[in-house]
CSV table of C-alpha atoms and ligand atoms in Angstrom, one decimal:
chain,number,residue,atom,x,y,z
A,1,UNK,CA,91.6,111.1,132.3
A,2,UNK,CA,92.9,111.0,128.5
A,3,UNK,CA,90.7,110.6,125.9
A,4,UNK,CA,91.3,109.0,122.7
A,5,UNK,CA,89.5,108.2,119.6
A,6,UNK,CA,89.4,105.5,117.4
A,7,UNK,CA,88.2,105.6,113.9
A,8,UNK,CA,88.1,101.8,113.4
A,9,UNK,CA,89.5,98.4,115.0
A,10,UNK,CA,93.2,98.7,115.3
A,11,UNK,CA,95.3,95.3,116.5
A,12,UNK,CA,94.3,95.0,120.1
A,13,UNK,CA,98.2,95.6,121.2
A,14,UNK,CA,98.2,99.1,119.8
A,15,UNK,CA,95.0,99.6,122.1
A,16,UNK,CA,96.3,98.2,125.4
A,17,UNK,CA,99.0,100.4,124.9
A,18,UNK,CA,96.6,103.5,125.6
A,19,UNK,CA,94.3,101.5,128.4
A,20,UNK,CA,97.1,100.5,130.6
A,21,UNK,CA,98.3,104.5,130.7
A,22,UNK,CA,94.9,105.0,132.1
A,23,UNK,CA,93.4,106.2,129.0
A,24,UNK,CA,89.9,106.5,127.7
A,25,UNK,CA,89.6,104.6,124.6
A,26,UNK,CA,86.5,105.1,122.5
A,27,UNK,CA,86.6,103.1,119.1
A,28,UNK,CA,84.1,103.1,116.2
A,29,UNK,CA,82.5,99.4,116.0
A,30,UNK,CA,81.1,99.8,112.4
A,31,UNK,CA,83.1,97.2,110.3
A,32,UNK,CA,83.5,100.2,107.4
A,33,UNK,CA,85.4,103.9,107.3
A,34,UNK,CA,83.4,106.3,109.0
A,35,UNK,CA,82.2,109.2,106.8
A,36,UNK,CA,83.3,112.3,107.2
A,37,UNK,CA,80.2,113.8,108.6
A,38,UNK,CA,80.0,110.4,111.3
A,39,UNK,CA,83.8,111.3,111.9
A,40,UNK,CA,83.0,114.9,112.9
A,41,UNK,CA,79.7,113.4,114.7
A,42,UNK,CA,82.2,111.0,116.5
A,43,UNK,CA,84.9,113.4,117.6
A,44,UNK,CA,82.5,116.1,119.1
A,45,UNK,CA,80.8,113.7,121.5
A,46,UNK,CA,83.6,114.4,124.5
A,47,UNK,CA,86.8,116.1,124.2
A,48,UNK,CA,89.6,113.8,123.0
A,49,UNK,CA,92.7,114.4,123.5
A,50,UNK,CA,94.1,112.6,120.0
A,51,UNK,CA,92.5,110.9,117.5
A,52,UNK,CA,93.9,107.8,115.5
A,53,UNK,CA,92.7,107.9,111.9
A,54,UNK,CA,93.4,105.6,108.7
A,55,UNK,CA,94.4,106.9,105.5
A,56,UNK,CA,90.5,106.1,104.9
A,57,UNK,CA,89.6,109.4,107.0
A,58,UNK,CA,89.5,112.9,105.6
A,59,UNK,CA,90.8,115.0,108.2
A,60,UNK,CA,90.7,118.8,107.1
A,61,UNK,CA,89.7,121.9,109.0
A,62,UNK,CA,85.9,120.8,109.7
A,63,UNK,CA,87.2,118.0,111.4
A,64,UNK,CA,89.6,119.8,113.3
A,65,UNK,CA,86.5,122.2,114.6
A,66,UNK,CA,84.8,119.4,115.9
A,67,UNK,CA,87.5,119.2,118.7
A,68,UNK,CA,89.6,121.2,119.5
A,69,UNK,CA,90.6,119.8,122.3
A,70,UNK,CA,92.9,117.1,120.2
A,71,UNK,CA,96.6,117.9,120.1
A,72,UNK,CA,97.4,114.9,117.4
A,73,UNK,CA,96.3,113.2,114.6
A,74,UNK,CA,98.3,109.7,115.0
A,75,UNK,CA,97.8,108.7,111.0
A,76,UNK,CA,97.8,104.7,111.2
A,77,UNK,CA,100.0,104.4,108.0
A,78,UNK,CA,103.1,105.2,105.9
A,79,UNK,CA,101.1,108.3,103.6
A,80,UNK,CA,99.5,110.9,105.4
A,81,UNK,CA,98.1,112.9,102.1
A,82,UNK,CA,94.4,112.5,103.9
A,83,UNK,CA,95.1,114.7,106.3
A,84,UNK,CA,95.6,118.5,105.7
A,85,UNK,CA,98.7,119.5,107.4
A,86,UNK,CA,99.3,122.7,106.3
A,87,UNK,CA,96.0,123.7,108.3
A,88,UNK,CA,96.9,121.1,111.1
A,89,UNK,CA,100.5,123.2,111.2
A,90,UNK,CA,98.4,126.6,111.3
A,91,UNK,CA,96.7,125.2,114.5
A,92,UNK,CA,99.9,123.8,116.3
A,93,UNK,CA,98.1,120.1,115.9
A,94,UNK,CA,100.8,116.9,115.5
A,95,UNK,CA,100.2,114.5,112.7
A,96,UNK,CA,101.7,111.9,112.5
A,97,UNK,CA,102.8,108.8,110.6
A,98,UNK,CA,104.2,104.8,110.9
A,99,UNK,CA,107.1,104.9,108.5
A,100,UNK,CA,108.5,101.7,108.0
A,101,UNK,CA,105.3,100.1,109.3
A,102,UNK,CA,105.3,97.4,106.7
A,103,UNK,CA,107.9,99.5,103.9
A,104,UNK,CA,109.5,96.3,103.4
A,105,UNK,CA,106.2,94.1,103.0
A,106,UNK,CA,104.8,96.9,100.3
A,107,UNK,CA,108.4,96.1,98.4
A,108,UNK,CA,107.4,92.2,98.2
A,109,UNK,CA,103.9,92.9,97.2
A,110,UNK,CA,105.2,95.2,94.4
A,111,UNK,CA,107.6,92.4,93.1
A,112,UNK,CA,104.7,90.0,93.0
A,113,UNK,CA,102.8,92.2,91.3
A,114,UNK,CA,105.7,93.1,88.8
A,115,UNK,CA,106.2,88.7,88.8
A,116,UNK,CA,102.5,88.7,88.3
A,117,UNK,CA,103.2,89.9,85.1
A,118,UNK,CA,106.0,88.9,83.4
A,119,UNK,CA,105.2,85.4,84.5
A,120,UNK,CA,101.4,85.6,83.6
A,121,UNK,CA,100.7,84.3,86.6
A,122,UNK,CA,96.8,85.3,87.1
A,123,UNK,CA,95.9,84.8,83.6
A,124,UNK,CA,97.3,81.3,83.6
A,125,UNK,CA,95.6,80.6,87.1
A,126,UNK,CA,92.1,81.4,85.7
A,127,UNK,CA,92.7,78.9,82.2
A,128,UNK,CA,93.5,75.9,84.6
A,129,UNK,CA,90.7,77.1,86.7
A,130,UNK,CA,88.4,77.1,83.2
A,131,UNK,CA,89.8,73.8,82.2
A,132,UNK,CA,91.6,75.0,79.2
A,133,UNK,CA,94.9,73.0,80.1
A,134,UNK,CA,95.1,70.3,77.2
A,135,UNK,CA,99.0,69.6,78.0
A,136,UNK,CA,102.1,70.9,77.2
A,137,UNK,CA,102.3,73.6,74.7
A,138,UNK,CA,105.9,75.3,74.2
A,139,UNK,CA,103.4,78.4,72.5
A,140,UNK,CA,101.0,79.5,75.5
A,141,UNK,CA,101.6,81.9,78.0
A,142,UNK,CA,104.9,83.2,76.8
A,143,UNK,CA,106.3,86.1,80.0
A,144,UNK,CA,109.4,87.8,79.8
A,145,UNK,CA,112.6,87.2,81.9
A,146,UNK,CA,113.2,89.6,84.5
A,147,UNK,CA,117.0,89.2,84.4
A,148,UNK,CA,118.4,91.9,82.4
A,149,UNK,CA,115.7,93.9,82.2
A,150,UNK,CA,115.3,97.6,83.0
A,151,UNK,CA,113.9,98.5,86.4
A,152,UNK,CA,112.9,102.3,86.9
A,153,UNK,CA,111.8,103.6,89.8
A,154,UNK,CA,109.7,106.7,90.2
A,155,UNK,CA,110.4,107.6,94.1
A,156,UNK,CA,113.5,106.0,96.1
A,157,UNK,CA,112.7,106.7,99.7
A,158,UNK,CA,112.1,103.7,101.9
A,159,UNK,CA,110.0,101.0,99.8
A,160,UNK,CA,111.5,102.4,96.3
A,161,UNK,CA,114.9,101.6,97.6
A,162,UNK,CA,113.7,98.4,99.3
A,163,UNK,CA,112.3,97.6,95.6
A,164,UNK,CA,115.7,98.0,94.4
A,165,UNK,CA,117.8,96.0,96.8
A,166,UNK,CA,115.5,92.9,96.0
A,167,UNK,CA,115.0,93.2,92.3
A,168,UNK,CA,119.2,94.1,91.6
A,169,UNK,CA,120.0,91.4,93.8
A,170,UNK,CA,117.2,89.0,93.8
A,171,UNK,CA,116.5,88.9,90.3
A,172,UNK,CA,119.8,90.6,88.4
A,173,UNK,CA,117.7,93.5,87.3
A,174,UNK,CA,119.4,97.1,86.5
A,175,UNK,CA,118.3,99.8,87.6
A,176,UNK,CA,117.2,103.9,86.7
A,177,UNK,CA,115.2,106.2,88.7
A,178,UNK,CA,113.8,109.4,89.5
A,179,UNK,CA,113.3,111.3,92.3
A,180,UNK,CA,113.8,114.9,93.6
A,181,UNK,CA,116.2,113.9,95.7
A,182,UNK,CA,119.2,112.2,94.7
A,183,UNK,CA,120.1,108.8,96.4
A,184,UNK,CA,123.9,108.3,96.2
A,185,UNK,CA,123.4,104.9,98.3
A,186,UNK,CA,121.7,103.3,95.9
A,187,UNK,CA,123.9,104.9,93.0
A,188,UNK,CA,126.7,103.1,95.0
A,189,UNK,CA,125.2,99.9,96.4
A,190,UNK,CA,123.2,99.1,92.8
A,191,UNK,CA,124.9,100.4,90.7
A,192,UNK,CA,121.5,102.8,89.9
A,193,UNK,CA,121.8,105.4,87.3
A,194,UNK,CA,120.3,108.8,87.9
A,195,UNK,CA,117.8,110.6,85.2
A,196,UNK,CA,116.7,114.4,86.0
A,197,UNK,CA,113.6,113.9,84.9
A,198,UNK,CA,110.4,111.2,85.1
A,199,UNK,CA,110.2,111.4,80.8
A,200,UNK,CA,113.7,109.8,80.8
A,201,UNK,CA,113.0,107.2,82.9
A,202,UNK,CA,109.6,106.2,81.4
A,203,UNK,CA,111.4,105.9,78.0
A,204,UNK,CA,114.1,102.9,78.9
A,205,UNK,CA,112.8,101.2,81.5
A,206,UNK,CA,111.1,97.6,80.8
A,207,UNK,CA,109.3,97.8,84.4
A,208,UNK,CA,108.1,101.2,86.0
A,209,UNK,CA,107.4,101.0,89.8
A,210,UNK,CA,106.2,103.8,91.6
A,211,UNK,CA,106.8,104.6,95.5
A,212,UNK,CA,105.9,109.2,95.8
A,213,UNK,CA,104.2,109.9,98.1
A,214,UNK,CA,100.6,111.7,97.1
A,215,UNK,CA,101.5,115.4,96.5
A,216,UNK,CA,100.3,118.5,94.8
A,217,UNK,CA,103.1,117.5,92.5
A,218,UNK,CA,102.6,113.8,92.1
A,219,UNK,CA,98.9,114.0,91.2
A,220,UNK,CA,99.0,112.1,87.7
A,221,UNK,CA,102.5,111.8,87.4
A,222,UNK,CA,101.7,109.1,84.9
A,223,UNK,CA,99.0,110.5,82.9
A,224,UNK,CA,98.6,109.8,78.8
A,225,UNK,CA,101.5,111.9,77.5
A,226,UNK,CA,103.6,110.0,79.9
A,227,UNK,CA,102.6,106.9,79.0
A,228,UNK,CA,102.8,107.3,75.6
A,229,UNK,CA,106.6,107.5,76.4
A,230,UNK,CA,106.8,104.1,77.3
A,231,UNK,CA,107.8,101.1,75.7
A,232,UNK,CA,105.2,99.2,74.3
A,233,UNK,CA,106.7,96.3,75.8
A,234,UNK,CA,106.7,98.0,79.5
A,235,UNK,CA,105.1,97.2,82.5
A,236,UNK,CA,103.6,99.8,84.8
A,237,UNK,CA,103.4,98.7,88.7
A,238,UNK,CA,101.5,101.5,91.3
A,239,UNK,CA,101.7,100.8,95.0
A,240,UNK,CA,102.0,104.1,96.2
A,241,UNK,CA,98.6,106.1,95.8
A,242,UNK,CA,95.9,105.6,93.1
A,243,UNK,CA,95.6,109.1,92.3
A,244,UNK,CA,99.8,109.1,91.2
A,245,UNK,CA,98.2,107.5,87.7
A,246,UNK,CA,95.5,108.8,85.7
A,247,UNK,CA,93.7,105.7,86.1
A,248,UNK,CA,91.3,106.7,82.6
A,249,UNK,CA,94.4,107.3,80.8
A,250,UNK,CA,95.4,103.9,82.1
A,251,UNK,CA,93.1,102.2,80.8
A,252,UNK,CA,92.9,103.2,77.4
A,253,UNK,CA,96.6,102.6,77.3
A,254,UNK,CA,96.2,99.2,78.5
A,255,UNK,CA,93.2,98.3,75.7
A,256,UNK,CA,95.2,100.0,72.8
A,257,UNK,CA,98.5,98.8,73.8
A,258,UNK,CA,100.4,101.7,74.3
A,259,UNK,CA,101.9,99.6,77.2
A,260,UNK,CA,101.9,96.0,78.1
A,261,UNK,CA,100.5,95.5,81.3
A,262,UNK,CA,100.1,97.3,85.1
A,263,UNK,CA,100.0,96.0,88.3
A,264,UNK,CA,98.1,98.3,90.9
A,265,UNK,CA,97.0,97.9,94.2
A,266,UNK,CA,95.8,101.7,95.0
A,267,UNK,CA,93.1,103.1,92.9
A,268,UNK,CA,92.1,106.6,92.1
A,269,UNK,CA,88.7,106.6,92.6
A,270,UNK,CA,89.0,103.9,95.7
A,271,UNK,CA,87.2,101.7,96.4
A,272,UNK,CA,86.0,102.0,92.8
A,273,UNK,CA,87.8,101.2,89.9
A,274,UNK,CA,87.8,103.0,86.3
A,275,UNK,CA,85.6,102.1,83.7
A,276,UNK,CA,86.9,98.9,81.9
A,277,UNK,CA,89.8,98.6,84.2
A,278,UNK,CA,88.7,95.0,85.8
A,279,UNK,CA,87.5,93.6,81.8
A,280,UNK,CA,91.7,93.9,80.9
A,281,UNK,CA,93.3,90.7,80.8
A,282,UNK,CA,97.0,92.5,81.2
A,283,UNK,CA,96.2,93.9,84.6
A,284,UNK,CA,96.3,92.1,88.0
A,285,UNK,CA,94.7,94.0,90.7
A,286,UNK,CA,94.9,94.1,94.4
A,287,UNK,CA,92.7,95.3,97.0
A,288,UNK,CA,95.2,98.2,98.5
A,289,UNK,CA,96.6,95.1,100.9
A,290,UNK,CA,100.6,96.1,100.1
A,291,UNK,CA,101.4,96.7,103.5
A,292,UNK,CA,99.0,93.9,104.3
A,293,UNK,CA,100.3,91.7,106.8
A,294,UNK,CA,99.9,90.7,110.8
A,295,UNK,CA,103.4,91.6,111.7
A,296,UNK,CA,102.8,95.5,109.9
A,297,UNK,CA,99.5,96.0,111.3
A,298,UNK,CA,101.3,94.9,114.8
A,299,UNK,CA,103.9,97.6,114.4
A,300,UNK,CA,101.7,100.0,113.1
A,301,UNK,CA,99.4,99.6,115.7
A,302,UNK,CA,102.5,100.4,118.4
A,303,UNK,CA,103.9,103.1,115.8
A,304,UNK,CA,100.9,105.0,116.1
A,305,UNK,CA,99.7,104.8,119.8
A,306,UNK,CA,103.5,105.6,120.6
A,307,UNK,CA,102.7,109.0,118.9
A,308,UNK,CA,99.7,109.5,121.1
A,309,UNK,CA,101.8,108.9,124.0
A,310,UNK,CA,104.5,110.9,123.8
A,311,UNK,CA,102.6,113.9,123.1
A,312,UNK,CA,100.0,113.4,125.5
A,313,UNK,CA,103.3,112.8,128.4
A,314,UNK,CA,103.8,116.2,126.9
A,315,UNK,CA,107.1,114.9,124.7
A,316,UNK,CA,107.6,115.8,120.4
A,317,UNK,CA,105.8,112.4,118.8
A,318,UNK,CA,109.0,110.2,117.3
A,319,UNK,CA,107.0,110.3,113.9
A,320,UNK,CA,105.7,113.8,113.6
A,321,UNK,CA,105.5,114.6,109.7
A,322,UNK,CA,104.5,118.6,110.5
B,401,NAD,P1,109.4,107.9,101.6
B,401,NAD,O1,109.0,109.3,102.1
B,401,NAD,O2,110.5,107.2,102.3
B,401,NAD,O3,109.9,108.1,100.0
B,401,NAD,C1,109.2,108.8,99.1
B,401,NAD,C2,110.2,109.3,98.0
B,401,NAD,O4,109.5,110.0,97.0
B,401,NAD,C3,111.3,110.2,98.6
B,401,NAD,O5,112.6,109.8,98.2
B,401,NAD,C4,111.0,111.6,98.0
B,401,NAD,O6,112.1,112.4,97.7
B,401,NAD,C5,110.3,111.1,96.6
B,401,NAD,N1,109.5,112.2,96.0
B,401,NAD,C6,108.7,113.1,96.6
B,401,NAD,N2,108.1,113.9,95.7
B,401,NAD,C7,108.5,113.4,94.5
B,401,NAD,C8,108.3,113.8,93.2
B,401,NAD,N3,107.5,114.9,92.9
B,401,NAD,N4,108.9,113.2,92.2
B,401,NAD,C9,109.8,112.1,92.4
B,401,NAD,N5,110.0,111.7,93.7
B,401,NAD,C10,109.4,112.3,94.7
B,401,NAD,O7,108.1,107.1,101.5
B,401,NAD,P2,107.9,105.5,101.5
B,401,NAD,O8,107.9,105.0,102.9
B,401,NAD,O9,108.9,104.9,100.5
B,401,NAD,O10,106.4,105.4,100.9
B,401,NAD,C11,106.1,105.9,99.7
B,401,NAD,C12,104.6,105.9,99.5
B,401,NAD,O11,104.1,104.6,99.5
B,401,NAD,C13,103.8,106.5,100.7
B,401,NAD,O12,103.8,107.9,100.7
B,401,NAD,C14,102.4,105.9,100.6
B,401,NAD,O13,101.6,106.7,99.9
B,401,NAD,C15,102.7,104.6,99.8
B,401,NAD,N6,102.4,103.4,100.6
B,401,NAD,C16,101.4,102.5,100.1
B,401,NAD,C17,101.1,101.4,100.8
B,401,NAD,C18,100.1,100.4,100.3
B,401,NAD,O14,99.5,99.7,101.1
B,401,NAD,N7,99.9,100.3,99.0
B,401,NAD,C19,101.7,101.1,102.1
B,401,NAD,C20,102.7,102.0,102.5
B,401,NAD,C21,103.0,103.2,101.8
């Protein structure tokens, strides 16, 4: 019989998937990522066949030698930068991922955090919460339109381009990007203008959003040089992964107005934030919930065991990312 590990509570339809193929499912219980050490502890119990991890696991050659037995790593989300595929690779084991699991709910959550901002919108909540509303005052709580305004966007895969479609057409923003890769599609279908490097989009864009995935080469992408090239009047938005911005940098560029505000729901130093970072009135902060929603967890859930079953029927895995 198949054996396959959990590493924490998945939607129950992504685990029926793998019992009614006759599988053995064991599942950690604890409400909380297991460590590393309890995930090698886990894995080395019996020999699994796959193992499903979150991007809360750090998968990496010690965890690998704590069963060898697995021929995948079925990654339950769209980044995959906490597992170490070149070694996986070097040992013939599938990873894989669930693109577009939820790509189009991480677009919505980055416009409300870029709305969050321009409209003030968690600032203003707390002053009616503190009783401060005395009445109508044309002078409080000024924002800034979103019509008109620059949008540039560091990254136009999936959810960049799915930020684009809704902030061109939704709210009559233009649009500049970056990314290695040209995208002629959105060149052609938004009218987005092309810069060859991140400095030139940092510099004329009113709102920077963020969608690389964590690389070598994205690691504080946005550090303090960087945003020093900003307008003063700019937003930045990070919903790809914490460590993308240096968050220290960040903050000091928030308190001394280098910038005007960020929105970020992934944190470098996860689940902790930087020092100062939640005393900032110009931030709004989210609990890494982008993706966040019944319907993505659902198709992740399938996306994943899917992976497990096609390589344990002896099939390539539809989402293998090595
Ligand atoms: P994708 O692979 O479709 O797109 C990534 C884009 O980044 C590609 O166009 C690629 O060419 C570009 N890129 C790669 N390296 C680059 C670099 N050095 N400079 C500029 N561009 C570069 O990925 P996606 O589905 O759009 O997801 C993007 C990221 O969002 C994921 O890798 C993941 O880390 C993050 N994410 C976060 C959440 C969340 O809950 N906050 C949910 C899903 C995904």
């Amino acid at each position: 019989m198949k054996k396959i590990y959990i590493t924490r509570q998945i939607p129950e339809v992504g685990v029926k998937m793998l019992t009614d193929k006759g599988y053995e499912v064991d599942i950690n219980k604890k409400n909380r990522p297991l460590t590393q050490k309890e995930l090698i502890k886990a894995i080395s119990k019996k020999p699994y066949d796959a193992v499903l991890t979150l991007l809360t696991d750090q998968v990496d050659a010690k965890v690998f030698d704590a069963c060898t037995t697995a021929k995948i790593y079925a990654n339950f989300a769209i980044g995959f930068n906490n597992i170490d595929i070149v070694e996986a690779k070097k040992r013939g084991i599938y990873v894989t991922n669930t693109p577009g699991g939820g790509a189009d709910r991480v677009a919505e959550h980055t416009l409300a955090l870029v709305l969050a901002l321009s409209c003030r919108v968690v600032e203003a909540d707390e002053y009616m919460r503190k009783g401060k509303f005395k009445g109508w005052d044309p002078m409080i709580f000024h924002g800034t339109k979103l019509a008109g305004k620059i949008l540039g966007i560091i990254g136009t895969g999936r959810i960049g381009a799915d930020v684009a479609h809704r902030a061109v057409n939704g709210f009559g923003m233009k649009l500049v990007y970056y990314d290695v890769k040209r995208n002629d599609e959105l060149e052609k279908s938004f009218g987005a203008v092309f810069y060859p490097t991140v400095e030139e989009v940092l510099k004329v864009a009113d709102v920077i959003s963020i969608h690389v995935p964590l690389l070598p080469s994205t690691q504080h992408l946005i550090n303090a040089e960087r945003l020093a090239m900003m307008k003063k009047t700019a937003y930045l938005v990070n919903t790809s992964r914490g460590q993308v911005v240096d968050e220290n940098s960040l903050v000091l560029a928030l308190k001394n107005g280098v910038i005007a505000g960020a929105g970020l729901d992934v944190f470098e130093f996860e689940p902790k934030l930087a020092k100062g970072l939640a005393k900032l009135p110009n931030v709004v902060l989210t609990p890494h919930i982008a993706s966040g929603t019944a319907e993505a967890r659902h198709e992740m859930a399938l996306l994943s065991t899917t992976n497990i079953i096609q390589t344990l029927e002896g099939g390539v895995p539809q989402n293998s990312v090595v």
